[in-house]
PDB file of C-alpha atoms in Angstrom:
ATOM      1  CA  UNK M  12      89.420 120.420  85.860  1.00 63.00           C
ATOM      2  CA  UNK M  13      90.471 116.830  85.365  1.00 79.00           C
ATOM      3  CA  UNK M  14      92.548 116.784  88.554  1.00 88.00           C
ATOM      4  CA  UNK M  15      91.507 116.067  92.109  1.00 94.00           C
ATOM      5  CA  UNK M  16      91.419 118.785  94.744  1.00 95.00           C
ATOM      6  CA  UNK M  17      93.073 118.404  98.123  1.00 95.00           C
ATOM      7  CA  UNK M  18      89.698 117.388  99.601  1.00 96.00           C
ATOM      8  CA  UNK M  19      89.330 114.699  96.936  1.00 97.00           C
ATOM      9  CA  UNK M  20      92.823 113.312  97.593  1.00 97.00           C
ATOM     10  CA  UNK M  21      92.104 113.079 101.323  1.00 97.00           C
ATOM     11  CA  UNK M  22      88.671 111.655 100.615  1.00 97.00           C
ATOM     12  CA  UNK M  23      90.202 109.072  98.303  1.00 97.00           C
ATOM     13  CA  UNK M  24      92.329 107.843 101.198  1.00 98.00           C
ATOM     14  CA  UNK M  25      89.131 107.550 103.246  1.00 97.00           C
ATOM     15  CA  UNK M  26      87.362 105.749 100.396  1.00 96.00           C
ATOM     16  CA  UNK M  27      90.069 103.149  99.823  1.00 97.00           C
ATOM     17  CA  UNK M  28      90.617 102.334 103.483  1.00 97.00           C
ATOM     18  CA  UNK M  29      87.968  99.647 103.064  1.00 96.00           C
ATOM     19  CA  UNK M  30      90.203  98.048 100.415  1.00 97.00           C
ATOM     20  CA  UNK M  31      93.031  97.713 102.936  1.00 97.00           C
ATOM     21  CA  UNK M  32      90.752  96.298 105.621  1.00 97.00           C
ATOM     22  CA  UNK M  33      89.223  93.955 103.052  1.00 98.00           C
ATOM     23  CA  UNK M  34      92.669  92.774 102.073  1.00 98.00           C
ATOM     24  CA  UNK M  35      93.471  92.214 105.739  1.00 98.00           C
ATOM     25  CA  UNK M  36      90.390  89.981 105.791  1.00 98.00           C
ATOM     26  CA  UNK M  37      91.744  88.189 102.697  1.00 98.00           C
ATOM     27  CA  UNK M  38      95.089  87.493 104.380  1.00 98.00           C
ATOM     28  CA  UNK M  39      93.474  86.393 107.626  1.00 96.00           C
ATOM     29  CA  UNK M  40      91.101  83.999 105.870  1.00 97.00           C
ATOM     30  CA  UNK M  41      93.871  82.513 103.727  1.00 97.00           C
ATOM     31  CA  UNK M  42      92.573  83.687 100.343  1.00 97.00           C
ATOM     32  CA  UNK M  43      94.831  82.831  97.424  1.00 98.00           C
ATOM     33  CA  UNK M  44      94.217  86.160  95.672  1.00 98.00           C
ATOM     34  CA  UNK M  45      93.551  89.569  97.190  1.00 98.00           C
ATOM     35  CA  UNK M  46      90.402  91.447  96.315  1.00 98.00           C
ATOM     36  CA  UNK M  47      90.788  93.882  93.440  1.00 97.00           C
ATOM     37  CA  UNK M  48      90.755  97.642  93.724  1.00 96.00           C
ATOM     38  CA  UNK M  49      88.195  99.652  91.804  1.00 95.00           C
ATOM     39  CA  UNK M  50      90.520 101.352  89.361  1.00 94.00           C
ATOM     40  CA  UNK M  51      87.746 103.734  88.277  1.00 94.00           C
ATOM     41  CA  UNK M  52      87.730 105.262  91.784  1.00 94.00           C
ATOM     42  CA  UNK M  53      83.951 105.355  91.611  1.00 95.00           C
ATOM     43  CA  UNK M  54      83.481 105.845  95.358  1.00 95.00           C
ATOM     44  CA  UNK M  55      85.882 108.796  95.446  1.00 95.00           C
ATOM     45  CA  UNK M  56      84.339 110.362  92.354  1.00 93.00           C
ATOM     46  CA  UNK M  57      80.778 110.023  93.699  1.00 94.00           C
ATOM     47  CA  UNK M  58      81.430 111.131  97.279  1.00 95.00           C
ATOM     48  CA  UNK M  59      81.296 114.900  96.607  1.00 95.00           C
ATOM     49  CA  UNK M  60      84.319 115.594  98.791  1.00 96.00           C
ATOM     50  CA  UNK M  61      84.582 119.164  97.456  1.00 95.00           C
ATOM     51  CA  UNK M  62      81.241 119.913  99.080  1.00 96.00           C
ATOM     52  CA  UNK M  63      82.503 118.770 102.480  1.00 96.00           C
ATOM     53  CA  UNK M  64      84.675 120.574 104.985  1.00 95.00           C
ATOM     54  CA  UNK M  65      88.330 119.552 104.820  1.00 95.00           C
ATOM     55  CA  UNK M  66      88.251 119.308 108.629  1.00 97.00           C
ATOM     56  CA  UNK M  67      85.460 116.706 108.502  1.00 97.00           C
ATOM     57  CA  UNK M  68      87.236 114.699 105.798  1.00 97.00           C
ATOM     58  CA  UNK M  69      90.452 114.700 107.840  1.00 97.00           C
ATOM     59  CA  UNK M  70      88.539 113.600 110.948  1.00 98.00           C
ATOM     60  CA  UNK M  71      87.025 110.721 108.971  1.00 98.00           C
ATOM     61  CA  UNK M  72      90.451 109.707 107.651  1.00 98.00           C
ATOM     62  CA  UNK M  73      91.851 109.709 111.173  1.00 98.00           C
ATOM     63  CA  UNK M  74      88.910 107.616 112.413  1.00 98.00           C
ATOM     64  CA  UNK M  75      89.144 104.927 109.727  1.00 98.00           C
ATOM     65  CA  UNK M  76      92.945 104.855 109.721  1.00 97.00           C
ATOM     66  CA  UNK M  77      93.150 104.564 113.508  1.00 98.00           C
ATOM     67  CA  UNK M  78      90.819 101.584 113.344  1.00 98.00           C
ATOM     68  CA  UNK M  79      93.005  99.929 110.679  1.00 97.00           C
ATOM     69  CA  UNK M  80      96.227 100.637 112.587  1.00 97.00           C
ATOM     70  CA  UNK M  81      94.791  99.119 115.761  1.00 98.00           C
ATOM     71  CA  UNK M  82      93.825  96.032 113.814  1.00 97.00           C
ATOM     72  CA  UNK M  83      97.311  95.742 112.306  1.00 97.00           C
ATOM     73  CA  UNK M  84      98.904  96.214 115.718  1.00 97.00           C
ATOM     74  CA  UNK M  85      96.910  93.248 117.014  1.00 97.00           C
ATOM     75  CA  UNK M  86      98.352  90.846 114.425  1.00 97.00           C
ATOM     76  CA  UNK M  87     100.971  88.287 115.347  1.00 95.00           C
ATOM     77  CA  UNK M  88     104.411  88.520 113.711  1.00 95.00           C
ATOM     78  CA  UNK M  89     103.660  85.333 111.740  1.00 95.00           C
ATOM     79  CA  UNK M  90     100.635  86.920 110.079  1.00 96.00           C
ATOM     80  CA  UNK M  91     102.822  89.522 108.366  1.00 97.00           C
ATOM     81  CA  UNK M  92     104.469  86.811 106.279  1.00 97.00           C
ATOM     82  CA  UNK M  93     101.191  85.395 104.913  1.00 97.00           C
ATOM     83  CA  UNK M  94     101.122  85.573 101.127  1.00 98.00           C
ATOM     84  CA  UNK M  95      98.415  86.186  98.541  1.00 98.00           C
ATOM     85  CA  UNK M  96      98.433  87.114  94.870  1.00 98.00           C
ATOM     86  CA  UNK M  97      98.058  90.800  94.075  1.00 97.00           C
ATOM     87  CA  UNK M  98      95.207  90.940  91.515  1.00 96.00           C
ATOM     88  CA  UNK M  99      96.655  93.683  89.282  1.00 95.00           C
ATOM     89  CA  UNK M 100     100.392  93.062  89.588  1.00 95.00           C
ATOM     90  CA  UNK M 101     100.042  89.252  89.442  1.00 96.00           C
ATOM     91  CA  UNK M 102     102.771  88.740  92.004  1.00 96.00           C
ATOM     92  CA  UNK M 103     102.593  87.020  95.376  1.00 97.00           C
ATOM     93  CA  UNK M 104     102.656  89.632  98.099  1.00 97.00           C
ATOM     94  CA  UNK M 105     103.218  89.188 101.813  1.00 98.00           C
ATOM     95  CA  UNK M 106     101.004  91.181 104.138  1.00 98.00           C
ATOM     96  CA  UNK M 107     103.987  93.322 105.098  1.00 97.00           C
ATOM     97  CA  UNK M 108     104.570  94.036 101.378  1.00 96.00           C
ATOM     98  CA  UNK M 109     100.916  94.936 100.860  1.00 96.00           C
ATOM     99  CA  UNK M 110     101.120  97.371 103.757  1.00 96.00           C
ATOM    100  CA  UNK M 111     104.216  98.961 102.218  1.00 96.00           C
ATOM    101  CA  UNK M 112     102.423  99.173  98.852  1.00 95.00           C
ATOM    102  CA  UNK M 113      99.489 100.871 100.558  1.00 96.00           C
ATOM    103  CA  UNK M 114     101.833 103.331 102.320  1.00 97.00           C
ATOM    104  CA  UNK M 115     103.440 104.194  98.970  1.00 97.00           C
ATOM    105  CA  UNK M 116      99.958 104.913  97.614  1.00 97.00           C
ATOM    106  CA  UNK M 117      99.335 107.272 100.549  1.00 97.00           C
ATOM    107  CA  UNK M 118     102.681 108.940  99.903  1.00 98.00           C
ATOM    108  CA  UNK M 119     101.739 109.595  96.278  1.00 97.00           C
ATOM    109  CA  UNK M 120      98.558 111.385  97.357  1.00 97.00           C
ATOM    110  CA  UNK M 121     100.391 113.367 100.047  1.00 97.00           C
ATOM    111  CA  UNK M 122     102.879 114.515  97.403  1.00 97.00           C
ATOM    112  CA  UNK M 123     100.045 115.561  95.070  1.00 96.00           C
ATOM    113  CA  UNK M 124      98.426 117.533  97.904  1.00 96.00           C
ATOM    114  CA  UNK M 125     101.748 119.279  98.608  1.00 95.00           C
ATOM    115  CA  UNK M 126     102.000 120.213  94.922  1.00 94.00           C
ATOM    116  CA  UNK M 127      98.475 121.627  94.994  1.00 94.00           C
ATOM    117  CA  UNK M 128      99.296 123.707  98.064  1.00 93.00           C
ATOM    118  CA  UNK M 129     102.338 125.144  96.277  1.00 92.00           C
ATOM    119  CA  UNK M 130     100.266 125.920  93.174  1.00 89.00           C
ATOM    120  CA  UNK M 131      97.635 127.620  95.321  1.00 86.00           C
ATOM    121  CA  UNK M 132     100.259 129.672  97.158  1.00 87.00           C
ATOM    122  CA  UNK M 133     101.898 130.804  93.908  1.00 86.00           C
ATOM    123  CA  UNK M 134      98.553 131.839  92.394  1.00 80.00           C
ATOM    124  CA  UNK M 135      97.593 133.691  95.556  1.00 68.00           C
ATOM    125  CA  UNK M 136     100.863 135.641  95.503  1.00 60.00           C
ATOM    126  CA  UNK M 137     100.487 136.438  91.793  1.00 52.00           C
ATOM    127  CA  UNK M 138      96.879 137.569  92.239  1.00 51.00           C
ATOM    128  CA  UNK M 139      97.737 139.851  95.156  1.00 46.00           C
ATOM    129  CA  UNK M 140     100.437 141.711  93.230  1.00 44.00           C
TER     130      UNK M 140
END
């Protein structure tokens, strides 16, 4: 329907990882405003995640996220207080705030995936009876 599958939610996290790494570049280079997200989610929509194995999508998420985490771990404490304007919210945001914002976005998609699992389980039980 009009809703993403579990594969598409995981794939979306893969697709937007480049936004986080791009924003890390923005902070490191001293940009005044962070790059904007593609609110149409074009990359996610065009990536055909439903045609891919969930295992492969999860492996890709782990690969790209591990790379981002290693990069974040290499930053100095001072870098976390660098500030840039968030392009959609129009508020200055420290790097540490942007990371929290990104984590909240992940949490939203994890919650949606949990809901989908529960829906699937309830339909499976109903169909068996």
